[in-house]
């Protein structure tokens, strides 16, 4: 566990992406198998070890330390895993640090109850850093700012291979990945796992910034957007998937290669073809349109799906590319040809689970701008621009594809409540709930419409925190209510990507991706927006008859 | 026996001795008579009429504030006693920094010991802490007075730094150290661990490193980390080297000039990962000049006083611990010791 916990600590403290990749690659290079393989499995979240609840960990600690001392410590440290790892009364001296393969292999064969006992035993043996890593492992979700993708990049770096090569075989491999490491070490051939319907690494787009908006190196000249050169499509607000059906095996992958087939049996049933296609997974609304993203959210992250969910929230793929058809790999063809093949394919297959992503006519730059900012449906986030001559290339090449998102919506809202943040912000009020005006029974009142905890600079955070402390009118636990009247109140300009209907919220709506765009110290609270402004942005009620 | 608070009592200016008419480490404003435990700026302030301290502490104060930092001074070696208005005062080593002392105050058969700041770990740059027998009231600091503070083995932390230097030879390791005590201790420990290359130090460290050398603490080859030339590429010579400076300097222009800097920080606070992350530290080195939780509680058990008073830090937890141990404890809640910056 020593090398692995050292790695976790350095990862969490290293801000730069390249630095993280170097640390990961260094770990994979220096550690023997199977230790590094189990480490890799933990980092990529591939292990299904019996979980231990955070509450249980806390109880284990409180059985060993005075609860009052524990509380004072937890208050100071702010993070449970870290508090327990530091306060745990380890046996001074004679400690034997269990190797990671022992920990993981033992846990994999354990029941939940056994798992708890094992963890307590290891906590006795480990040093604080090792305890912290163990607690992170068993309570689920390392949250150390390392994605599975970044880990695979590090593997590629370690072995001097292309990241796409790793993604292609990833699904056929199993922890502790000995054949993978043998290949990356250069002592064996590339593993050729027998994967039916394999994942093909996807092609990604860069966000497009035009030079007239912001003159940064990644900005491009608007004149470059030439209708002869680029095709345009709507950018739908679903999830990017790759649907593969080959030799009787059907799979749906996310863009990072995670297999989510089990969640969408309705789509799988409609994949009666021999091909690999690229498209957006969406939910159909009863009126034939696309349902808002939160309808899709209801179906994601579930291990099983009910019949009722499939009926009320039918999923389908809006196809925008075709990578393989039959035996033929179409990826080396230019987009113009692939598009023709795709159109013919969708037409011929005639599945009610696959339709074609329409092209948006590219006439002038102005017309495109209008389309981008006034898309025909609220579920459209903007435009995708693809060069007609672009081949399908894994990764995120600069130039062939661009995503051009709609500008965010803005609303002026009034700060209502503030809550203390976590981690490095735990000493600041940094989670802000804001509201807009509406007519209430006793006249004008503020109704909460969202919560934002980023968008501001550290400097602004200090000022916001000061405002909260100086204008507190009430407290409930960690939350403070602040003065918010027509005469006294702080106006926040909030940017957001869209609105959903939400019966759970008093205002009936939920913001997508809200963040504080600007603090309007200058603006009187009475001049903040009204709820009607937001209501006009709501999508039509998709499921009128539940 | 007389009540202890007749001999020493907390006041807004610091711990005051009414019969002796002196303060120990006064925190606010100038006083007539000050007894100073050690040279850290929050304990040793300039401008008092009369200062009693160890010769090393007086030298440190003179180096920092200039010779005229007090109206008059009196040097007192460890173990020697003086009488101030009928109150006996003597010093016992505190193991915190060069010259650091516990102030022992005796009057009418009552012995009170004020630790100032202290630690129990080995420190090759100063005299080790010596517990004082028959202490009635032990007045302890509690900077790291929470059971989450258990500083790991110091040599292991030094090894961590040297490993990192080997693993990232293209990066400049910037090690944040407080100018008095921590800097010299880290340098000395690096030497003991076999690192004999030139160490580069920020200007704020130079005077005090020289002072330690003058007191017989050999620090090996040191060079100023200042660039004489603004010529491009001149900073390249720092690649792969270790540079020590006050942590505050690393975030300003000075720190940013070094090639591919890797920010490190040697402090007891680095035991809490969030603190490290918050201050942008990539390599935390848990090296402290203060007692950790085990050192604090072990020391109280060893000294075994009739009463425990706590000057500053996280007193609530130590008071709670004392309660559980059946010991009498009293938090003094003295304000003015800036523990964050002086560790
Ligand atoms: Zn000190
Ligand atoms: Zn202090």
PDB file of N, CA and C in Angstrom, chain A residues 9-10 12-15 19 22-23 65-70 72-74 76-77 79 82-83 85-90 92 127-129 132 423-425 427, chain B residues 146-150 152 160 164 167-168 171 173 262 269 271-278 280-284 293-294 297-298 314 316-318 320-321 324:
ATOM      1  N   UNK A   9      -1.339  10.551  -2.753  1.00  0.00           N
ATOM      2  CA  UNK A   9      -1.104  11.857  -2.142  1.00  0.00           C
ATOM      3  C   UNK A   9      -0.473  12.829  -3.136  1.00  0.00           C
ATOM      4  N   UNK A  10       0.487  12.336  -3.894  1.00  0.00           N
ATOM      5  CA  UNK A  10       1.129  13.256  -4.843  1.00  0.00           C
ATOM      6  C   UNK A  10       0.151  13.659  -5.940  1.00  0.00           C
ATOM      7  N   UNK A  12      -3.045  14.061  -5.664  1.00  0.00           N
ATOM      8  CA  UNK A  12      -4.022  15.033  -5.171  1.00  0.00           C
ATOM      9  C   UNK A  12      -3.387  16.413  -5.024  1.00  0.00           C
ATOM     10  N   UNK A  13      -2.068  16.437  -4.830  1.00  0.00           N
ATOM     11  CA  UNK A  13      -1.406  17.722  -4.620  1.00  0.00           C
ATOM     12  C   UNK A  13      -0.770  18.288  -5.892  1.00  0.00           C
ATOM     13  N   UNK A  14      -0.827  17.526  -6.965  1.00  0.00           N
ATOM     14  CA  UNK A  14      -0.203  18.003  -8.193  1.00  0.00           C
ATOM     15  C   UNK A  14      -1.277  18.581  -9.113  1.00  0.00           C
ATOM     16  N   UNK A  15      -1.241  19.875  -9.332  1.00  0.00           N
ATOM     17  CA  UNK A  15      -2.310  20.465 -10.128  1.00  0.00           C
ATOM     18  C   UNK A  15      -2.201  20.185 -11.626  1.00  0.00           C
ATOM     19  N   UNK A  19       1.896  16.729 -14.961  1.00  0.00           N
ATOM     20  CA  UNK A  19       2.535  16.255 -13.737  1.00  0.00           C
ATOM     21  C   UNK A  19       1.874  14.975 -13.257  1.00  0.00           C
ATOM     22  N   UNK A  22       2.894  12.099 -15.423  1.00  0.00           N
ATOM     23  CA  UNK A  22       4.261  11.665 -15.108  1.00  0.00           C
ATOM     24  C   UNK A  22       4.284  10.815 -13.838  1.00  0.00           C
ATOM     25  N   UNK A  23       3.508  11.228 -12.829  1.00  0.00           N
ATOM     26  CA  UNK A  23       3.480  10.461 -11.582  1.00  0.00           C
ATOM     27  C   UNK A  23       2.899   9.068 -11.801  1.00  0.00           C
ATOM     28  N   UNK A  65     -11.301   6.380  19.961  1.00  0.00           N
ATOM     29  CA  UNK A  65     -10.889   7.706  20.395  1.00  0.00           C
ATOM     30  C   UNK A  65     -12.088   8.364  21.077  1.00  0.00           C
ATOM     31  N   UNK A  66     -11.837   9.175  22.068  1.00  0.00           N
ATOM     32  CA  UNK A  66     -12.919   9.894  22.724  1.00  0.00           C
ATOM     33  C   UNK A  66     -13.741  10.671  21.681  1.00  0.00           C
ATOM     34  N   UNK A  67     -15.071  10.516  21.677  1.00  0.00           N
ATOM     35  CA  UNK A  67     -15.892  11.181  20.649  1.00  0.00           C
ATOM     36  C   UNK A  67     -15.745  12.703  20.626  1.00  0.00           C
ATOM     37  N   UNK A  68     -15.505  13.277  21.788  1.00  0.00           N
ATOM     38  CA  UNK A  68     -15.343  14.728  21.836  1.00  0.00           C
ATOM     39  C   UNK A  68     -14.029  15.143  21.156  1.00  0.00           C
ATOM     40  N   UNK A  69     -12.984  14.393  21.396  1.00  0.00           N
ATOM     41  CA  UNK A  69     -11.710  14.671  20.720  1.00  0.00           C
ATOM     42  C   UNK A  69     -11.857  14.430  19.224  1.00  0.00           C
ATOM     43  N   UNK A  70     -12.648  13.413  18.884  1.00  0.00           N
ATOM     44  CA  UNK A  70     -12.880  13.147  17.475  1.00  0.00           C
ATOM     45  C   UNK A  70     -13.611  14.322  16.837  1.00  0.00           C
ATOM     46  N   UNK A  72     -13.765  17.500  17.780  1.00  0.00           N
ATOM     47  CA  UNK A  72     -12.889  18.677  17.652  1.00  0.00           C
ATOM     48  C   UNK A  72     -11.933  18.519  16.470  1.00  0.00           C
ATOM     49  N   UNK A  73     -11.445  17.297  16.289  1.00  0.00           N
ATOM     50  CA  UNK A  73     -10.495  17.057  15.203  1.00  0.00           C
ATOM     51  C   UNK A  73     -11.177  17.135  13.843  1.00  0.00           C
ATOM     52  N   UNK A  74     -12.344  16.512  13.763  1.00  0.00           N
ATOM     53  CA  UNK A  74     -13.092  16.503  12.499  1.00  0.00           C
ATOM     54  C   UNK A  74     -13.460  17.931  12.105  1.00  0.00           C
ATOM     55  N   UNK A  76     -11.799  20.516  12.751  1.00  0.00           N
ATOM     56  CA  UNK A  76     -10.613  21.199  12.265  1.00  0.00           C
ATOM     57  C   UNK A  76     -10.214  20.717  10.875  1.00  0.00           C
ATOM     58  N   UNK A  77     -10.214  19.410  10.674  1.00  0.00           N
ATOM     59  CA  UNK A  77      -9.699  18.851   9.418  1.00  0.00           C
ATOM     60  C   UNK A  77     -10.722  18.976   8.286  1.00  0.00           C
ATOM     61  N   UNK A  79     -12.479  16.717   6.714  1.00  0.00           N
ATOM     62  CA  UNK A  79     -12.666  15.589   5.801  1.00  0.00           C
ATOM     63  C   UNK A  79     -12.606  14.317   6.641  1.00  0.00           C
ATOM     64  N   UNK A  82      -9.659  11.782   6.058  1.00  0.00           N
ATOM     65  CA  UNK A  82      -8.392  12.318   6.542  1.00  0.00           C
ATOM     66  C   UNK A  82      -8.359  12.354   8.072  1.00  0.00           C
ATOM     67  N   UNK A  83      -9.488  12.756   8.692  1.00  0.00           N
ATOM     68  CA  UNK A  83      -9.527  12.799  10.157  1.00  0.00           C
ATOM     69  C   UNK A  83      -9.266  11.411  10.728  1.00  0.00           C
ATOM     70  N   UNK A  85      -7.872   8.836   9.337  1.00  0.00           N
ATOM     71  CA  UNK A  85      -6.536   8.311   9.058  1.00  0.00           C
ATOM     72  C   UNK A  85      -5.501   8.906  10.002  1.00  0.00           C
ATOM     73  N   UNK A  86      -5.710  10.160  10.397  1.00  0.00           N
ATOM     74  CA  UNK A  86      -4.731  10.803  11.274  1.00  0.00           C
ATOM     75  C   UNK A  86      -4.936  10.453  12.742  1.00  0.00           C
ATOM     76  N   UNK A  87      -6.200  10.316  13.131  1.00  0.00           N
ATOM     77  CA  UNK A  87      -6.484  10.162  14.564  1.00  0.00           C
ATOM     78  C   UNK A  87      -6.401   8.708  15.003  1.00  0.00           C
ATOM     79  N   UNK A  88      -6.439   7.781  14.048  1.00  0.00           N
ATOM     80  CA  UNK A  88      -6.449   6.353  14.382  1.00  0.00           C
ATOM     81  C   UNK A  88      -5.238   6.000  15.239  1.00  0.00           C
ATOM     82  N   UNK A  89      -5.479   5.418  16.423  1.00  0.00           N
ATOM     83  CA  UNK A  89      -4.328   5.120  17.284  1.00  0.00           C
ATOM     84  C   UNK A  89      -3.602   3.884  16.782  1.00  0.00           C
ATOM     85  N   UNK A  90      -2.670   4.065  15.888  1.00  0.00           N
ATOM     86  CA  UNK A  90      -1.927   2.944  15.319  1.00  0.00           C
ATOM     87  C   UNK A  90      -1.021   2.333  16.372  1.00  0.00           C
ATOM     88  N   UNK A  92       2.211   1.809  17.742  1.00  0.00           N
ATOM     89  CA  UNK A  92       3.495   2.473  17.522  1.00  0.00           C
ATOM     90  C   UNK A  92       4.566   1.422  17.288  1.00  0.00           C
ATOM     91  N   UNK A 127       0.158   3.366   8.180  1.00  0.00           N
ATOM     92  CA  UNK A 127       0.484   4.736   8.564  1.00  0.00           C
ATOM     93  C   UNK A 127      -0.655   5.631   8.075  1.00  0.00           C
ATOM     94  N   UNK A 128      -0.721   6.888   8.567  1.00  0.00           N
ATOM     95  CA  UNK A 128      -1.845   7.745   8.177  1.00  0.00           C
ATOM     96  C   UNK A 128      -2.107   7.795   6.668  1.00  0.00           C
ATOM     97  N   UNK A 129      -1.055   7.909   5.880  1.00  0.00           N
ATOM     98  CA  UNK A 129      -1.257   8.048   4.440  1.00  0.00           C
ATOM     99  C   UNK A 129      -1.893   6.777   3.857  1.00  0.00           C
ATOM    100  N   UNK A 132      -5.501   6.563   4.854  1.00  0.00           N
ATOM    101  CA  UNK A 132      -6.308   7.463   4.040  1.00  0.00           C
ATOM    102  C   UNK A 132      -6.621   6.814   2.690  1.00  0.00           C
ATOM    103  N   UNK A 423     -13.511  21.338   1.967  1.00  0.00           N
ATOM    104  CA  UNK A 423     -12.087  21.307   1.664  1.00  0.00           C
ATOM    105  C   UNK A 423     -11.462  22.671   1.825  1.00  0.00           C
ATOM    106  N   UNK A 424     -10.786  23.107   0.788  1.00  0.00           N
ATOM    107  CA  UNK A 424     -10.009  24.328   0.926  1.00  0.00           C
ATOM    108  C   UNK A 424     -10.872  25.547   1.122  1.00  0.00           C
ATOM    109  N   UNK A 425     -12.184  25.387   0.874  1.00  0.00           N
ATOM    110  CA  UNK A 425     -13.052  26.538   1.067  1.00  0.00           C
ATOM    111  C   UNK A 425     -13.840  26.430   2.357  1.00  0.00           C
ATOM    112  N   UNK A 427     -13.487  27.369   5.189  1.00  0.00           N
ATOM    113  CA  UNK A 427     -13.604  28.519   6.081  1.00  0.00           C
ATOM    114  C   UNK A 427     -14.381  29.670   5.437  1.00  0.00           C
TER     115      UNK A 427
ATOM    116  N   UNK B 146      -4.194  18.710  18.840  1.00  0.00           N
ATOM    117  CA  UNK B 146      -5.322  17.875  18.409  1.00  0.00           C
ATOM    118  C   UNK B 146      -4.752  16.494  18.107  1.00  0.00           C
ATOM    119  N   UNK B 147      -5.526  15.446  18.421  1.00  0.00           N
ATOM    120  CA  UNK B 147      -4.965  14.101  18.201  1.00  0.00           C
ATOM    121  C   UNK B 147      -4.728  13.762  16.739  1.00  0.00           C
ATOM    122  N   UNK B 148      -5.134  14.627  15.801  1.00  0.00           N
ATOM    123  CA  UNK B 148      -4.804  14.371  14.397  1.00  0.00           C
ATOM    124  C   UNK B 148      -3.364  14.773  14.077  1.00  0.00           C
ATOM    125  N   UNK B 149      -2.747  15.507  14.970  1.00  0.00           N
ATOM    126  CA  UNK B 149      -1.367  15.906  14.686  1.00  0.00           C
ATOM    127  C   UNK B 149      -0.391  14.916  15.299  1.00  0.00           C
ATOM    128  N   UNK B 150       0.087  14.016  14.457  1.00  0.00           N
ATOM    129  CA  UNK B 150       1.134  13.102  14.902  1.00  0.00           C
ATOM    130  C   UNK B 150       2.209  13.167  13.838  1.00  0.00           C
ATOM    131  N   UNK B 152       5.179  12.515  11.613  1.00  0.00           N
ATOM    132  CA  UNK B 152       5.940  11.296  11.343  1.00  0.00           C
ATOM    133  C   UNK B 152       7.429  11.518  11.614  1.00  0.00           C
ATOM    134  N   UNK B 160      12.029  11.875   1.826  1.00  0.00           N
ATOM    135  CA  UNK B 160      10.992  12.136   0.833  1.00  0.00           C
ATOM    136  C   UNK B 160      11.430  13.270  -0.108  1.00  0.00           C
ATOM    137  N   UNK B 164      12.404  12.954  -4.098  1.00  0.00           N
ATOM    138  CA  UNK B 164      11.740  13.773  -5.111  1.00  0.00           C
ATOM    139  C   UNK B 164      12.771  14.487  -5.990  1.00  0.00           C
ATOM    140  N   UNK B 167      13.860  11.973  -8.358  1.00  0.00           N
ATOM    141  CA  UNK B 167      12.834  11.581  -9.323  1.00  0.00           C
ATOM    142  C   UNK B 167      12.541  12.686 -10.336  1.00  0.00           C
ATOM    143  N   UNK B 168      12.661  13.933  -9.917  1.00  0.00           N
ATOM    144  CA  UNK B 168      12.379  15.056 -10.811  1.00  0.00           C
ATOM    145  C   UNK B 168      13.608  15.950 -10.938  1.00  0.00           C
ATOM    146  N   UNK B 171      13.316  19.595 -12.190  1.00  0.00           N
ATOM    147  CA  UNK B 171      12.552  20.618 -11.490  1.00  0.00           C
ATOM    148  C   UNK B 171      13.353  21.258 -10.356  1.00  0.00           C
ATOM    149  N   UNK B 173      13.343  22.386  -6.668  1.00  0.00           N
ATOM    150  CA  UNK B 173      12.584  22.163  -5.428  1.00  0.00           C
ATOM    151  C   UNK B 173      12.658  23.405  -4.547  1.00  0.00           C
ATOM    152  N   UNK B 262       8.934  23.169  -8.006  1.00  0.00           N
ATOM    153  CA  UNK B 262       8.092  22.201  -7.303  1.00  0.00           C
ATOM    154  C   UNK B 262       7.973  22.686  -5.860  1.00  0.00           C
ATOM    155  N   UNK B 269       1.936  21.758   9.901  1.00  0.00           N
ATOM    156  CA  UNK B 269       0.592  21.883   9.306  1.00  0.00           C
ATOM    157  C   UNK B 269       0.428  20.986   8.098  1.00  0.00           C
ATOM    158  N   UNK B 271       0.737  18.041   7.859  1.00  0.00           N
ATOM    159  CA  UNK B 271       0.110  16.759   8.191  1.00  0.00           C
ATOM    160  C   UNK B 271      -1.316  16.695   7.701  1.00  0.00           C
ATOM    161  N   UNK B 272      -1.940  17.844   7.531  1.00  0.00           N
ATOM    162  CA  UNK B 272      -3.307  17.882   7.028  1.00  0.00           C
ATOM    163  C   UNK B 272      -3.261  18.204   5.532  1.00  0.00           C
ATOM    164  N   UNK B 273      -3.654  17.220   4.752  1.00  0.00           N
ATOM    165  CA  UNK B 273      -3.528  17.320   3.299  1.00  0.00           C
ATOM    166  C   UNK B 273      -4.240  18.559   2.729  1.00  0.00           C
ATOM    167  N   UNK B 274      -5.393  18.869   3.302  1.00  0.00           N
ATOM    168  CA  UNK B 274      -6.131  20.034   2.792  1.00  0.00           C
ATOM    169  C   UNK B 274      -5.335  21.323   2.965  1.00  0.00           C
ATOM    170  N   UNK B 275      -4.591  21.395   4.071  1.00  0.00           N
ATOM    171  CA  UNK B 275      -3.778  22.598   4.289  1.00  0.00           C
ATOM    172  C   UNK B 275      -2.727  22.698   3.197  1.00  0.00           C
ATOM    173  N   UNK B 276      -2.156  21.561   2.840  1.00  0.00           N
ATOM    174  CA  UNK B 276      -1.121  21.560   1.810  1.00  0.00           C
ATOM    175  C   UNK B 276      -1.722  21.987   0.478  1.00  0.00           C
ATOM    176  N   UNK B 277      -2.859  21.400   0.165  1.00  0.00           N
ATOM    177  CA  UNK B 277      -3.501  21.665  -1.122  1.00  0.00           C
ATOM    178  C   UNK B 277      -3.870  23.133  -1.236  1.00  0.00           C
ATOM    179  N   UNK B 278      -4.434  23.629  -0.128  1.00  0.00           N
ATOM    180  CA  UNK B 278      -4.857  25.010  -0.051  1.00  0.00           C
ATOM    181  C   UNK B 278      -3.707  25.977  -0.303  1.00  0.00           C
ATOM    182  N   UNK B 280      -1.129  25.381  -2.124  1.00  0.00           N
ATOM    183  CA  UNK B 280      -0.456  25.127  -3.389  1.00  0.00           C
ATOM    184  C   UNK B 280       0.826  24.317  -3.246  1.00  0.00           C
ATOM    185  N   UNK B 281       0.934  23.573  -2.144  1.00  0.00           N
ATOM    186  CA  UNK B 281       2.140  22.791  -1.914  1.00  0.00           C
ATOM    187  C   UNK B 281       2.014  21.438  -2.610  1.00  0.00           C
ATOM    188  N   UNK B 282       3.027  21.086  -3.398  1.00  0.00           N
ATOM    189  CA  UNK B 282       2.967  19.794  -4.077  1.00  0.00           C
ATOM    190  C   UNK B 282       3.669  18.704  -3.280  1.00  0.00           C
ATOM    191  N   UNK B 283       4.645  19.104  -2.513  1.00  0.00           N
ATOM    192  CA  UNK B 283       5.336  18.112  -1.680  1.00  0.00           C
ATOM    193  C   UNK B 283       5.350  18.605  -0.233  1.00  0.00           C
ATOM    194  N   UNK B 284       4.413  18.112   0.563  1.00  0.00           N
ATOM    195  CA  UNK B 284       4.378  18.522   1.968  1.00  0.00           C
ATOM    196  C   UNK B 284       5.423  17.767   2.772  1.00  0.00           C
ATOM    197  N   UNK B 293       0.760  15.947  19.123  1.00  0.00           N
ATOM    198  CA  UNK B 293      -0.181  15.519  20.173  1.00  0.00           C
ATOM    199  C   UNK B 293       0.468  14.551  21.158  1.00  0.00           C
ATOM    200  N   UNK B 294       1.168  13.568  20.640  1.00  0.00           N
ATOM    201  CA  UNK B 294       1.788  12.593  21.541  1.00  0.00           C
ATOM    202  C   UNK B 294       2.875  13.236  22.391  1.00  0.00           C
ATOM    203  N   UNK B 297       1.090  15.341  25.152  1.00  0.00           N
ATOM    204  CA  UNK B 297       0.462  14.578  26.230  1.00  0.00           C
ATOM    205  C   UNK B 297       1.515  13.782  27.002  1.00  0.00           C
ATOM    206  N   UNK B 298       2.508  13.226  26.278  1.00  0.00           N
ATOM    207  CA  UNK B 298       3.568  12.507  26.985  1.00  0.00           C
ATOM    208  C   UNK B 298       4.329  13.442  27.924  1.00  0.00           C
ATOM    209  N   UNK B 314      -4.613  24.927  20.054  1.00  0.00           N
ATOM    210  CA  UNK B 314      -5.915  24.268  20.101  1.00  0.00           C
ATOM    211  C   UNK B 314      -6.163  23.740  21.503  1.00  0.00           C
ATOM    212  N   UNK B 316      -8.804  23.508  23.439  1.00  0.00           N
ATOM    213  CA  UNK B 316      -9.998  22.741  23.823  1.00  0.00           C
ATOM    214  C   UNK B 316      -9.733  21.243  23.915  1.00  0.00           C
ATOM    215  N   UNK B 317      -9.006  20.731  22.916  1.00  0.00           N
ATOM    216  CA  UNK B 317      -8.775  19.292  22.892  1.00  0.00           C
ATOM    217  C   UNK B 317      -7.847  18.874  24.029  1.00  0.00           C
ATOM    218  N   UNK B 318      -6.843  19.697  24.309  1.00  0.00           N
ATOM    219  CA  UNK B 318      -5.916  19.338  25.383  1.00  0.00           C
ATOM    220  C   UNK B 318      -6.620  19.400  26.745  1.00  0.00           C
ATOM    221  N   UNK B 320      -9.795  18.816  27.157  1.00  0.00           N
ATOM    222  CA  UNK B 320     -10.636  17.625  27.181  1.00  0.00           C
ATOM    223  C   UNK B 320      -9.802  16.383  27.564  1.00  0.00           C
ATOM    224  N   UNK B 321      -8.625  16.294  26.975  1.00  0.00           N
ATOM    225  CA  UNK B 321      -7.744  15.155  27.290  1.00  0.00           C
ATOM    226  C   UNK B 321      -7.400  15.142  28.777  1.00  0.00           C
ATOM    227  N   UNK B 324     -10.174  13.820  30.787  1.00  0.00           N
ATOM    228  CA  UNK B 324     -10.279  12.371  30.708  1.00  0.00           C
ATOM    229  C   UNK B 324      -9.209  11.699  31.561  1.00  0.00           C
TER     230      UNK B 324
END
